Short mmCIF file of C-alpha atoms and ligand atoms in Angstrom, two decimals:
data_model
loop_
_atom_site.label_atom_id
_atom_site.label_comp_id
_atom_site.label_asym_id
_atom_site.label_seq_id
_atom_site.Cartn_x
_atom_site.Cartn_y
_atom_site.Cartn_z
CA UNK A 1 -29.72 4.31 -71.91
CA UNK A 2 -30.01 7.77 -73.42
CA UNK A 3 -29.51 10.06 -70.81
CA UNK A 4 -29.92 13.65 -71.56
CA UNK A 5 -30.16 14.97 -68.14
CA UNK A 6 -27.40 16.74 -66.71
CA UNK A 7 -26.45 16.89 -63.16
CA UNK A 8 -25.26 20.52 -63.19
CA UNK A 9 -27.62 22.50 -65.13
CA UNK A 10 -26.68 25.38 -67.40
CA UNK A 11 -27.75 28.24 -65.51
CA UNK A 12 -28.83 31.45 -67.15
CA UNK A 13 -28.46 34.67 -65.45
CA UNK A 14 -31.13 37.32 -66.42
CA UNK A 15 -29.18 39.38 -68.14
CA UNK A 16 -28.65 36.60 -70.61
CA UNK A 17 -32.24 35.60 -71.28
CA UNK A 18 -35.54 37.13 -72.26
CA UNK A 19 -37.87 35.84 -70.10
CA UNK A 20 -39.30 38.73 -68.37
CA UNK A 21 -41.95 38.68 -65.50
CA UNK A 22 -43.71 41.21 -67.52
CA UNK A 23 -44.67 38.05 -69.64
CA UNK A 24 -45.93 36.07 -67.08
CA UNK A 25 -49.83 36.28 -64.86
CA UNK A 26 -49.73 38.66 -61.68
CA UNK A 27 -51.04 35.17 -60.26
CA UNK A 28 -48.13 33.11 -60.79
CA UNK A 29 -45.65 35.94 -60.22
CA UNK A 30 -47.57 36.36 -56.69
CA UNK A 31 -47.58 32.32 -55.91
CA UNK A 32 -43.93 31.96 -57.12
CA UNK A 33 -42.73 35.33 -54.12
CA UNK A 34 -45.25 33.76 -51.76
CA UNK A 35 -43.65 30.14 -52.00
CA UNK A 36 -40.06 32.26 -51.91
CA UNK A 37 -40.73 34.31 -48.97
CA UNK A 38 -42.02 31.83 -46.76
CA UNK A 39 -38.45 30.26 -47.44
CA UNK A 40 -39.19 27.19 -50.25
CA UNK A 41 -37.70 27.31 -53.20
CA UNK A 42 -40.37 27.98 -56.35
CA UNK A 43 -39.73 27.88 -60.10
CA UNK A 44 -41.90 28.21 -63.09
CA UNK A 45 -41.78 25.46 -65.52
CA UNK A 46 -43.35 23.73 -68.53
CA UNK A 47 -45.73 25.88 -70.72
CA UNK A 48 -45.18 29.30 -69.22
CA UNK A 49 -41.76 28.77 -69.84
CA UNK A 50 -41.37 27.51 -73.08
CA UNK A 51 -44.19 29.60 -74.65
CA UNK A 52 -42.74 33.04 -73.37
CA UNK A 53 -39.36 32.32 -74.44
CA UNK A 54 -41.09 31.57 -78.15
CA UNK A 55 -42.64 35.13 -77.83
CA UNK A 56 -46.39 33.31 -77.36
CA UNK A 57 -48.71 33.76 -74.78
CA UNK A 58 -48.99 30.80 -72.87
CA UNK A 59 -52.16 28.55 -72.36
CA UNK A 60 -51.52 28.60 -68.37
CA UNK A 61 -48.34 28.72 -66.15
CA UNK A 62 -47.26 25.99 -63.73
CA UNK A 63 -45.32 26.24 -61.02
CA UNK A 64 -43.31 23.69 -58.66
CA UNK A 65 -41.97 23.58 -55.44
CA UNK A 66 -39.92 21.77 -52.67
CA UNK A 67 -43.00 22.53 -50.86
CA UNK A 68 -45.34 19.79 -49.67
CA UNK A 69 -49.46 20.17 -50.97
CA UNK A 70 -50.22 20.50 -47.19
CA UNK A 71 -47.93 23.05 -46.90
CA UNK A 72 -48.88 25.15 -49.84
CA UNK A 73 -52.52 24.85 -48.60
CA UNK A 74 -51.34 26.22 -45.47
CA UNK A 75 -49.77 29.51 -47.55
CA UNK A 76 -52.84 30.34 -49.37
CA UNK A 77 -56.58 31.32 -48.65
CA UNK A 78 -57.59 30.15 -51.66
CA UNK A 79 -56.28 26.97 -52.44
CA UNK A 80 -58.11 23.25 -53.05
CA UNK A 81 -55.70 19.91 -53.30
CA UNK A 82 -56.85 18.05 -56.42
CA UNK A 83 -55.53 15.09 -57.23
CA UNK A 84 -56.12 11.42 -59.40
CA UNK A 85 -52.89 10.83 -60.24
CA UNK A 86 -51.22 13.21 -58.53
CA UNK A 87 -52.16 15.79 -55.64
CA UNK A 88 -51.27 18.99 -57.02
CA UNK A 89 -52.36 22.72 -54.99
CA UNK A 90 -54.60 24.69 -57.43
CA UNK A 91 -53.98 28.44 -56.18
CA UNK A 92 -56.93 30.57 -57.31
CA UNK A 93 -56.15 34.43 -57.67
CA UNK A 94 -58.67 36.32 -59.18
CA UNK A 95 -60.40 34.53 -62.12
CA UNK A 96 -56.93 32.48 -62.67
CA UNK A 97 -55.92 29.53 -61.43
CA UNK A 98 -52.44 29.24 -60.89
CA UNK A 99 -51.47 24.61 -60.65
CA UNK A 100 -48.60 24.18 -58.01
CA UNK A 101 -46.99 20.66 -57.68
CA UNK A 102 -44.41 19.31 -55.51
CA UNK A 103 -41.31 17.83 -57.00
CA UNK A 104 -41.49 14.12 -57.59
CA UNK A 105 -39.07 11.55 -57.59
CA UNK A 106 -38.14 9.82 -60.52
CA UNK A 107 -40.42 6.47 -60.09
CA UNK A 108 -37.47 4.16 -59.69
CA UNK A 109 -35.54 6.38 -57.62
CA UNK A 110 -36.15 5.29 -53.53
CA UNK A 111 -39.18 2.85 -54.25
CA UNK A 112 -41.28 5.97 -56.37
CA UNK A 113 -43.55 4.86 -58.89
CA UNK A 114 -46.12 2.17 -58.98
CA UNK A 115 -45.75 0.36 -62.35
CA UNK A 116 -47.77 -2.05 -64.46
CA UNK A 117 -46.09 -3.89 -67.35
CA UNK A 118 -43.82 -0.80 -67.62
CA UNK A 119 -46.13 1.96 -67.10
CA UNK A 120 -46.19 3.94 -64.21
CA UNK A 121 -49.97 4.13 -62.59
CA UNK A 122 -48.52 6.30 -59.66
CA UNK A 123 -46.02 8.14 -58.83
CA UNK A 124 -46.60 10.32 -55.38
CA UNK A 125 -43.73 10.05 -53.70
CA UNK A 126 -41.95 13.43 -53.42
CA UNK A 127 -38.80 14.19 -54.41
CA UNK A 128 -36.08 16.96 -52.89
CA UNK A 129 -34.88 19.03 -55.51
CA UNK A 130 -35.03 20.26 -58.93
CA UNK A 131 -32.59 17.68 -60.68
CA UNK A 132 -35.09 14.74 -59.71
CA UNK A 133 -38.20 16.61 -60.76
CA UNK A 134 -36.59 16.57 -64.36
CA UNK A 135 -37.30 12.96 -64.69
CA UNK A 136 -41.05 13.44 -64.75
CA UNK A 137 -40.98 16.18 -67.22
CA UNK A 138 -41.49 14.90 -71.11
CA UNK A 139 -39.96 16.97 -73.45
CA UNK A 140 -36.35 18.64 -73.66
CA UNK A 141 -38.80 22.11 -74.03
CA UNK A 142 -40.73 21.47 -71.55
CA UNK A 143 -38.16 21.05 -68.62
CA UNK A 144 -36.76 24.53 -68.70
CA UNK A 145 -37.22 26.27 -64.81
CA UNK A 146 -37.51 30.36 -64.17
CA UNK A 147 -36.05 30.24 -60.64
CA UNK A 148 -38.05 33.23 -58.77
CA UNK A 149 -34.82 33.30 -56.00
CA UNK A 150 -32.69 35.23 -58.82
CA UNK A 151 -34.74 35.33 -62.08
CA UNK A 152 -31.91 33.05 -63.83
CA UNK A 153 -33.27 30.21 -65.90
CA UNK A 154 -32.28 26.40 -65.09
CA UNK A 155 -31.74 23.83 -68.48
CA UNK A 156 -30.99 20.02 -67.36
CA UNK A 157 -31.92 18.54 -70.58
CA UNK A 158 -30.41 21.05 -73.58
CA UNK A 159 -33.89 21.89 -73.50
CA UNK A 160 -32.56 25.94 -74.63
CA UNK A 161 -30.30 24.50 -77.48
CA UNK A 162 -34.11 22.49 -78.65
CA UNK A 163 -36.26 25.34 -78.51
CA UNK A 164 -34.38 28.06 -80.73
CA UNK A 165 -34.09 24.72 -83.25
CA UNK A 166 -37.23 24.21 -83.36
CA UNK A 167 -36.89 20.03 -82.24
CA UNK A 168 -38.93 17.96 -80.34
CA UNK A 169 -37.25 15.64 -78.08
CA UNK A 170 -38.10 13.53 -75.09
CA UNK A 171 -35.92 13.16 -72.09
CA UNK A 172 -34.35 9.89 -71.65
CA UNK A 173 -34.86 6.83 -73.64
CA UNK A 174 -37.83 7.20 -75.49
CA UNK A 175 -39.40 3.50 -75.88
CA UNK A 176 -39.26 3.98 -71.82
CA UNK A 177 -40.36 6.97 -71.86
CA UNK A 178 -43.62 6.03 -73.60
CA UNK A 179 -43.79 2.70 -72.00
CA UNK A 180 -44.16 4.61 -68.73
CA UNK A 181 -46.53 6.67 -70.23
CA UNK A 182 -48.18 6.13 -73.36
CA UNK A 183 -49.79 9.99 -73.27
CA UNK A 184 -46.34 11.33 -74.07
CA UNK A 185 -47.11 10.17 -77.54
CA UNK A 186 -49.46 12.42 -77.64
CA UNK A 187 -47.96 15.04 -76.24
CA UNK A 188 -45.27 14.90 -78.47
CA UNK A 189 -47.24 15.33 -81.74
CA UNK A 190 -49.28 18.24 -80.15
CA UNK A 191 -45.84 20.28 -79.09
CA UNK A 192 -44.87 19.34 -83.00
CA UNK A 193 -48.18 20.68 -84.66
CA UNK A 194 -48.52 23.30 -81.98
CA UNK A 195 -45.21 24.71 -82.23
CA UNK A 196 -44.44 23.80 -86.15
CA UNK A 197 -41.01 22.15 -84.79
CA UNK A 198 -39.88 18.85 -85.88
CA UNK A 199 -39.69 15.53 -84.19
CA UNK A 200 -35.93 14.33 -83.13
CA UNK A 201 -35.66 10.93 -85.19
CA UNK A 202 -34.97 8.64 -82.34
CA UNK A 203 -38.35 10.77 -80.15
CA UNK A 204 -40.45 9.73 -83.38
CA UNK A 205 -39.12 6.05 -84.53
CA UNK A 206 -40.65 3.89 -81.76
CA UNK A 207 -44.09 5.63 -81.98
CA UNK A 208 -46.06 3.69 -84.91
CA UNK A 209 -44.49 0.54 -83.32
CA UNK A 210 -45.95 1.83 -79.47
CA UNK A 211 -49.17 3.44 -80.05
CA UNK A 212 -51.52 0.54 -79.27
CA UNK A 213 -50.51 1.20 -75.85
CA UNK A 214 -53.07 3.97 -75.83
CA UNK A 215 -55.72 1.17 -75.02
CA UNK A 216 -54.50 0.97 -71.68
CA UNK A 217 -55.21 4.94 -71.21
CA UNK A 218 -58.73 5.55 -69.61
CA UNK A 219 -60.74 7.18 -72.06
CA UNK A 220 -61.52 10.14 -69.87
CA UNK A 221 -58.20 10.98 -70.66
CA UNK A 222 -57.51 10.64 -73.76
CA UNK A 223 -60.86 12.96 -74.82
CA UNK A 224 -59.15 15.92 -72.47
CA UNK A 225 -55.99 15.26 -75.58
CA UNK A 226 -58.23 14.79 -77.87
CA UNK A 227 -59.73 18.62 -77.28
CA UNK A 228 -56.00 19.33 -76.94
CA UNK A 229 -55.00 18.24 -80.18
CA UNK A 230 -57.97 19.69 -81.80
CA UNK A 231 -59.27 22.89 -80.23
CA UNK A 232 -56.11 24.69 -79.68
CA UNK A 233 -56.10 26.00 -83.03
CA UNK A 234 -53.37 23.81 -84.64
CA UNK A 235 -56.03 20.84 -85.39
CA UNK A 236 -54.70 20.43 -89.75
CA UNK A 237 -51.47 19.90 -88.12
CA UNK A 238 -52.59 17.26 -85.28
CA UNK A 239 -54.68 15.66 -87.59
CA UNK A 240 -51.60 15.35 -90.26
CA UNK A 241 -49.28 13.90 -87.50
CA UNK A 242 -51.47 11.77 -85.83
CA UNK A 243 -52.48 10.03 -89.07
CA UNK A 244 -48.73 10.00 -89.84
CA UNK A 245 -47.79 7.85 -86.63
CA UNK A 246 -50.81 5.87 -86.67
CA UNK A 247 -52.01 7.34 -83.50
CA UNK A 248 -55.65 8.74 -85.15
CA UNK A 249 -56.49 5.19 -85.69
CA UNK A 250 -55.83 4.74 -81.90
CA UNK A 251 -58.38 7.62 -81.10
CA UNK A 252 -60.89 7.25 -83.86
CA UNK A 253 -60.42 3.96 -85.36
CA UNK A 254 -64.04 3.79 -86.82
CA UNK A 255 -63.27 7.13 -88.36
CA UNK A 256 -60.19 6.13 -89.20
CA UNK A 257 -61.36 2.67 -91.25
CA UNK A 258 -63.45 5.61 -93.32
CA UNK A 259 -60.68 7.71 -94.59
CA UNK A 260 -60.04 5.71 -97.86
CA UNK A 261 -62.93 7.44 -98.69
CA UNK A 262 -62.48 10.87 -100.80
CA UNK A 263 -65.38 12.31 -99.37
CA UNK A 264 -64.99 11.35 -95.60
CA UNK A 265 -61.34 12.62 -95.47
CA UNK A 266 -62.61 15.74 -97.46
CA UNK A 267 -65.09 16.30 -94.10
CA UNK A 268 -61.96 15.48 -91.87
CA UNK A 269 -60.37 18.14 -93.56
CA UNK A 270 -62.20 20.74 -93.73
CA UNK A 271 -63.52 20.77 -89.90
CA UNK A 272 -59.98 20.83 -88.72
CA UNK A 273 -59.54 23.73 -91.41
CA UNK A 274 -62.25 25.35 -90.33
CA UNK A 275 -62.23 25.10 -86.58
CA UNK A 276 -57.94 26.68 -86.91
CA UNK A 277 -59.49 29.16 -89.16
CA UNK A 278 -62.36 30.27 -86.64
CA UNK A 279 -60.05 30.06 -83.62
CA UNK A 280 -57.59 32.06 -85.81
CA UNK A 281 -60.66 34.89 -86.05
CA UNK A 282 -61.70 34.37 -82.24
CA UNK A 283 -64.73 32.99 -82.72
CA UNK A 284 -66.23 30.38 -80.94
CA UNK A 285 -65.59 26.30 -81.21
CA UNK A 286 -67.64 23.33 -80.28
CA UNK A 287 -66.45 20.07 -79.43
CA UNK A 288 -69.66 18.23 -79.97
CA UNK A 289 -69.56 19.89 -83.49
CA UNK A 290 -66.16 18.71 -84.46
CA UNK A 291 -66.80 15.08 -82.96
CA UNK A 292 -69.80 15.36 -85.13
CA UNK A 293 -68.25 15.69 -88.09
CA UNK A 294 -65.12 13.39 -86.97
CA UNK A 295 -68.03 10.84 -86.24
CA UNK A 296 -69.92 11.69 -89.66
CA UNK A 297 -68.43 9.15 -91.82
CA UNK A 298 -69.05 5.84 -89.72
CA UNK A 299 -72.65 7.09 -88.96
CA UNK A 300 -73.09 7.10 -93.20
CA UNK A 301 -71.62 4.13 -92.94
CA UNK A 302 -74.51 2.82 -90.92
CA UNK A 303 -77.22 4.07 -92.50
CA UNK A 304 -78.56 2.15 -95.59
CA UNK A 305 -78.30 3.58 -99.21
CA UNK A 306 -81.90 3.37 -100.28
CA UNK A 307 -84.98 3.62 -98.65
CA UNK A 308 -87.17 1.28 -97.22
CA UNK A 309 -90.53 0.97 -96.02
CA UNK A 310 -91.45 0.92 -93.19
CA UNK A 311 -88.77 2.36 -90.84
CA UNK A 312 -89.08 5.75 -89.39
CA UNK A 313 -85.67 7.57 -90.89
CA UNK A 314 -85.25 9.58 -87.61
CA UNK A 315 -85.23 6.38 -85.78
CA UNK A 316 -82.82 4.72 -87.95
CA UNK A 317 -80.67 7.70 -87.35
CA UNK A 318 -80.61 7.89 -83.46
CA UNK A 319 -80.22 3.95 -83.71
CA UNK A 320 -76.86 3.86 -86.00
CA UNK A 321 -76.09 7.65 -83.90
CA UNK A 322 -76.24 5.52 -80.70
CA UNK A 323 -74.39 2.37 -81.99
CA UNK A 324 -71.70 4.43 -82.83
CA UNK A 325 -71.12 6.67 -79.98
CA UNK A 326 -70.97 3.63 -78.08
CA UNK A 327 -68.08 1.77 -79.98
CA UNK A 328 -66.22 5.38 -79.50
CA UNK A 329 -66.21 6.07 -75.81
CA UNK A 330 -64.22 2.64 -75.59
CA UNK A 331 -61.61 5.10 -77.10
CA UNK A 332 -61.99 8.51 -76.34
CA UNK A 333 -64.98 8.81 -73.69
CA UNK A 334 -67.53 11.75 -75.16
CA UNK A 335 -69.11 13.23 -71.97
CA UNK A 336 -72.65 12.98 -72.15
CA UNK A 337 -73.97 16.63 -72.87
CA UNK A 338 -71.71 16.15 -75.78
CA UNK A 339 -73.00 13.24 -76.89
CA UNK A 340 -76.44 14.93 -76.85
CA UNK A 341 -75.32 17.74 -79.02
CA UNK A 342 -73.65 15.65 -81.72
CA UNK A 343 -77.25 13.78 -82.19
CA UNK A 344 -79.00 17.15 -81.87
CA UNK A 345 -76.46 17.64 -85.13
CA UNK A 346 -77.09 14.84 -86.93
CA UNK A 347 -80.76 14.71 -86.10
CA UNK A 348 -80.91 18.40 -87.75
CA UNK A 349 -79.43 16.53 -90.95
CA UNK A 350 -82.51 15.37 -91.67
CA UNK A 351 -84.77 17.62 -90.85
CA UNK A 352 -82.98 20.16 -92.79
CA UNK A 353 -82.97 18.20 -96.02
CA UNK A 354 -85.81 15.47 -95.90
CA UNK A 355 -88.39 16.56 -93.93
CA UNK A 356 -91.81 17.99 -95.65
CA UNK A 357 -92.26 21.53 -94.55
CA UNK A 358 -94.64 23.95 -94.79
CA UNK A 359 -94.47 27.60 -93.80
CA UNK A 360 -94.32 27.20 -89.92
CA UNK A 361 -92.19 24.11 -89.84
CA UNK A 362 -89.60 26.30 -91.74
CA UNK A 363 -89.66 28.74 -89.53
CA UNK A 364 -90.08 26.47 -86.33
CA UNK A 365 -86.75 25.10 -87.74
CA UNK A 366 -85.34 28.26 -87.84
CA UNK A 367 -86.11 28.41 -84.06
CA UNK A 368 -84.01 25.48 -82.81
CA UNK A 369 -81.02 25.98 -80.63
CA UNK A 370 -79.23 23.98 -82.76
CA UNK A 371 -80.65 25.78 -86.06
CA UNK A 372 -76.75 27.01 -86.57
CA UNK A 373 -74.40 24.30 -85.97
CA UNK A 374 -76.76 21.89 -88.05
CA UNK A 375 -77.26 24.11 -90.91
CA UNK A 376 -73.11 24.86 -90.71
CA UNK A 377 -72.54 21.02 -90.35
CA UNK A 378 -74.76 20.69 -93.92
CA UNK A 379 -72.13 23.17 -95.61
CA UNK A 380 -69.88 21.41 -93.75
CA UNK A 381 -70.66 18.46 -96.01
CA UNK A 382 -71.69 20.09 -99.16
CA UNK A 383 -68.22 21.55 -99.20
CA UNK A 384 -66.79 18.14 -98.78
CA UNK A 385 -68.56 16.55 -101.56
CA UNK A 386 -71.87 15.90 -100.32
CA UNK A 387 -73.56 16.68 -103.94
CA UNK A 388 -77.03 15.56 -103.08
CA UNK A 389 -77.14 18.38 -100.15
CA UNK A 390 -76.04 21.13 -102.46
CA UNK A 391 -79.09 22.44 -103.11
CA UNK A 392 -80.44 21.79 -99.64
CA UNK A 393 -77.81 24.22 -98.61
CA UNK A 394 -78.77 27.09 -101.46
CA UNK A 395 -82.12 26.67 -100.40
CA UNK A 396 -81.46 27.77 -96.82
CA UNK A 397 -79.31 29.92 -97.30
CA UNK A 398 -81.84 32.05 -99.34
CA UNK A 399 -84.53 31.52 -97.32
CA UNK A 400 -82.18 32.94 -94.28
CA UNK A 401 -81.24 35.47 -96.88
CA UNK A 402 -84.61 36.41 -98.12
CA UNK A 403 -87.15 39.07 -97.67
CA UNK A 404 -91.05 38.31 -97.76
CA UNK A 405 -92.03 38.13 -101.15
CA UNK A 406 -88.46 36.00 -101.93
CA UNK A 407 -89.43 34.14 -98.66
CA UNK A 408 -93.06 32.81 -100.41
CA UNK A 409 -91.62 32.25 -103.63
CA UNK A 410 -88.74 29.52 -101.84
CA UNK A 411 -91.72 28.20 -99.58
CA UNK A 412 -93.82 27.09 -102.70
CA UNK A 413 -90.40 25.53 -104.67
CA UNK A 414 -89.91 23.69 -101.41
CA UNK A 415 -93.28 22.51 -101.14
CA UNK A 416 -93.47 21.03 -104.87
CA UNK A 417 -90.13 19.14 -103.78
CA UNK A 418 -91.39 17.81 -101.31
CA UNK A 419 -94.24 16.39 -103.16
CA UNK A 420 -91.77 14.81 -105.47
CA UNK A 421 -90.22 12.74 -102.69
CA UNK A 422 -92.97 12.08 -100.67
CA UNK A 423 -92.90 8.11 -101.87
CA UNK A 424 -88.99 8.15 -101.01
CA UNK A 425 -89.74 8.72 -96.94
CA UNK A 426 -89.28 5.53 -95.65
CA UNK A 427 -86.10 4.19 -94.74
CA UNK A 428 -84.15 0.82 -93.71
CA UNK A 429 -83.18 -0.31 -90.60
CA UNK A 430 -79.67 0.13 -89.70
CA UNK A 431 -77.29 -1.69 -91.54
CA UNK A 432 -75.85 -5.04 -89.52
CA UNK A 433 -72.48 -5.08 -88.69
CA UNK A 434 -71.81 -8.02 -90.74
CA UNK A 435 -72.65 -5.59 -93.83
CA UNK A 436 -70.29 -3.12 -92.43
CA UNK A 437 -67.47 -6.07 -92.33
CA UNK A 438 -66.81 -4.77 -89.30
P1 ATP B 501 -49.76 23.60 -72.53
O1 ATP B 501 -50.24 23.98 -71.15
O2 ATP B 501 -49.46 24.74 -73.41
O3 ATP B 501 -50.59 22.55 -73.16
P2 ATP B 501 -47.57 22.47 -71.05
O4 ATP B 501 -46.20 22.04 -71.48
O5 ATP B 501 -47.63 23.50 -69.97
O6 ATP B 501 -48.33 22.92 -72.34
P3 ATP B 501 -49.16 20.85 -69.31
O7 ATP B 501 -50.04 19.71 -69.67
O8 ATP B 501 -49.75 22.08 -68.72
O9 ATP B 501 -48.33 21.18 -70.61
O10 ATP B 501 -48.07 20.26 -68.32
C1 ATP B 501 -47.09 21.07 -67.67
C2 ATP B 501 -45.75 20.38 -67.69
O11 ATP B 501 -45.83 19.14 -66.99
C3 ATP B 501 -45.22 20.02 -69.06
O12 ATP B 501 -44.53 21.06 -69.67
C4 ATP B 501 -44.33 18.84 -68.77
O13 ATP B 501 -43.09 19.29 -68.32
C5 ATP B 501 -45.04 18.14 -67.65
N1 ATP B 501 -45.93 17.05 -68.10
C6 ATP B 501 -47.27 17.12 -68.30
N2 ATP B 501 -47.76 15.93 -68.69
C7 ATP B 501 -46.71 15.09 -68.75
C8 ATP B 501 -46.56 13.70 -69.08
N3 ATP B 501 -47.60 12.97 -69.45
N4 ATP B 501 -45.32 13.17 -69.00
C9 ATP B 501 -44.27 13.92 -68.62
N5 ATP B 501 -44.35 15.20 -68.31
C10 ATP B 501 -45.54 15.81 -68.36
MG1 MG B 502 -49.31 24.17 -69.05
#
C-alpha cells in the first residue's frame, strides 16, 4: 500500500512560512486561543489552510482538536453539536460560524470505522493526536495543520511540496481511498477545477473504473457537491472534468444521454459559462436556474415535436417537468423549493413564446417573480442554438426596451403572430418512454 503519511511531520517554523493570522477570521483565531488556553491542543486545517497559503480567501476555516464535542460545548456560549455522520461543535461568533471536530481515528485503527463492502458508513470513534487525524483527511493539500501553540505549520503527507506544484493527490492508496468513500471522487475534481492544478496519475486512473460507486451516496449529498462543483465559480472547469472521468453521467445521467446533441451541450455550456462569469462580476446565482438548464435537454426530450390536438401544452409540460425531476432526485436529490422554481422556469418557456397576448397579459407577464430568470433562461437557449426562439427573444427585449409609442407598435406585430399560430396551440401528450428508448 501507498503510504504517504509520515510519522514525523515536517514542521515549519513561522519564520519559514507565510501563513499569517492576519489571513485568517477573528472567529477562528478566537476558537483556536480558546481551545489553547483552556490547555487542548487546536490547529487549523483543510481549506483555511490551503487557500491562504495560495494567496485566496478561503470559503470557511476548520479547526480540530484533541478536545472532545462535549468538551468544546462546555468552552463556548455559543455552540450547537451537529452531527449525521459525524458530531462536529459549530462555534458561532458573530455572523460566522467557525466547524470544530475532534480528531478521529483512522477506521481500522482500534475497532474505528463501521464499513459496508469497503466503505466506511461511520467513523466516530476519536482518535489522540494529530498523526491519526491525517488518515481521514483526502487530499495531500488538504492535510496541512497551522498549530495555534507556536504558529509553525505541520505537513504529514508532502502536502507543501503538492501545493506550490500545483498536484492533486490523495493520501494513501487511492482505489481504498475511494472505496471508503466514493465522495472523494468528487472532491478531487472540484480541488482540480477549483484550483487549476492537475490530477497525480495514480489519484486519477482508478476513477472512470470507480465512479458507479456514487449510487451508494444518498442523494442529499451528492446535490450539496453538486452546488459545490457548480456554484463556486469554477463550474466550465467541473463540468470539463467530470465529463472527463465519467462522473457527470453519475450525477446527471439523463442529461448526460443528451450531450451528443450540439445544441444540448451548447446549453450545458453556456450556463456553466455564464454562472463563472456572473460569480466572477458578484452577481447573484440560482441553483434552480442552473438545474433548469442542466435539466433542459431531457425535458425537450419529452415533449413531442409537433402539435396535437387536444392536449393542453402547459399540461404536457408540468407532466414531462415532473417525470423528469423524479428520475433525477434518484441521483442528486433537488430540494423541493427548487424543484418549484425550475418548473416556474420552464413553465415561463411557454408563456413567453406561445402564449396569445394582448396588452395586459404582456404586461401581467412582465409582473411575474420569475419574469427574469425565464426570460434569461430563453437567451439562455437562443444563444445555444434555439433558432425558433430567436425572435421571441428580440421581441422582448424591445418591448422591455421600448417607450410607448414603440411599446404599441410591438403589441400589434405580436398580436398578428399570434393569429398566425392560433391553429398550432394544441399539443401531444408526453412522449412514452419507449419513444425515448429509454
Ligand atoms: P472548501 O471549504 O474550500 O470547499 P475544504 O478543503 O475546507 O474546502 P471541507 O469540505 O470544508 O473542504 O472539508 C474540510 C477538510 O476536511 C478538508 O480539507 C479535508 O481535509 C477533510 N475532508 C472533508 N471531506 C472529506 C472526505 N470526504 N474525505 C476525506 N477528507 C475530507
Ligand atoms: Mg472548508
Amino acid at each position: 500500500m501507498q503510504d504517504l503519511i509520515n510519522n514525523t511531520p515536517t514542521r515549519i517554523p513561522r519564520p519559514e512560512h507565510n501563513f499569517s493570522r492576519q489571513n485568517m477570521s477573528q472567529a477562528a483565531l478566537h476558537v483556536l486561543y480558546q481551545l489553547h488556553k483552556a490547555g487542548y491542543q487546536a490547529f487549523l486545517v483543510g481549506g483555511g489552510v490551503r487557500d491562504v497559503l495560495l494567496g485566496r480567501a478561503p470559503k470557511d476555516f476548520d479547526v480540530v482538536t484533541n478536545a472532545l464535542p462535549e468538551q468544546v460545548k462546555g468552552l463556548f456560549r455559543n455552540c450547537r453539536l451537529i452531527g449525521r455522520r459525524f458530531v462536529l461543535a459549530h462555534v458561532r461568533l458573530n455572523k460566522e460560524i467557525v466547524e470544530v471536530a475532534t480528531f478521529r481515528a483512522h477506521h481500522n485503527k482500534g475497532g474505528g470505522g463501521v464499513m459496508e463492502e469497503g466503505r466506511i458508513v461511520r467513523d466516530n470513534v476519536y482518535g489522540s493526536s494529530v498523526l491519526e487525524d491525517v488518515w481521514r483527511r483526502d487530499l495531500t493539500i488538504n492535510a496541512l495543520y497551522y498549530d495555534i501553540s507556536d504558529f509553525s505549520l505541520l505537513d504529514y503527507a508532502n502536502g507543501i511540496a503538492d501545493l506550490y506544484a500545483g498536484i492533486i493527490r490523495l493520501i494513501g492508496e487511492p482505489k481504498l481511498r475511494y472505496q471508503e468513500d466514493p465522495v472523494r471522487m468528487l472532491r478531487t475534481v472540484r480541488f482540480a477545477a477549483k484550483l487549476g492544478f492537475t490530477i497525480a496519475p495514480q489519484t486519477a486512473e482508478p476513477i472512470p473504473d470507480l465512479c458507479g460507486l456514487l449510487a451508494n451516496i444518498p442523494p442529499a449529498r451528492l446535490f450539496e457537491e453538486v452546488l459545490k462543483l457548480f456554484l463556486s465559480g469554477h463550474a466550465v472547469q467541473s463540468f470539463m472534468q467530470l465529463r472527463h472521468y465519467h462522473l457527470f453521467k453519475q450525477l446527471f445521467p439523463y442529461t448526460d444521454a443528451c450531450l451528443d446533441e450540439p445544441i444540448a451541450l451548447a446549453l450545458i455550456e453556456r450556463v456553466v459559462h455564464d454562472t463563472d462569469e456572473r460569480i466572477g462580476n458578484n452577481k447573484p446565482v440560482t441553483s434552480g436556474f442552473l438545474l433548469a438548464a442542466l435539466l433542459w435537454p431531457p425535458l425537450s426530450r419529452l415533449l413531442p415535436d409537433k402539435p396535437v390536438k387536444n392536449f393542453n401544452q402547459q399540461e404536457v409540460l408540468l407532466e414531462a417537468a415532473q417525470h423528469i425531476l423524479l428520475k433525477q432526485q434518484e441521483h442528486v436529490a433537488i430540494p423541493r423549493r427548487i424543484a418549484v422554481l425550475m418548473q416556474e422556469i420552464w413553465l415561463l418557456q411557454l408563456r413567453l413564446t406561445r402564449q396569445r397576448r394582448g396588452k395586459k397579459k404582456n404586461f401581467s407577464l412582465l409582473k411575474h417573480p420569475r419574469f427574469r430568470a425565464g426570460y434569461d433562461f430563453l437567451i439562455l437557449r437562443a444563444n445555444a442554438g434555439e433558432d425558433q426562439v430567436i425572435n421571441e427573444v428580440d421581441w422582448w427585449t424591445s418591448f422591455l426596451n421600448s417607450n410607448e409609442s414603440s411599446c404599441e407598435d410591438l403589441l400589434s406585430q405580436r398580436s398578428v403572430l399570434n393569429k398566425k399560430r392560433k391553429h398550432q396551440r394544441k399539443y401531444k401528450k408526453v412522449k412514452t418512454e419507449e419513444e425515448l428508448g429509454n
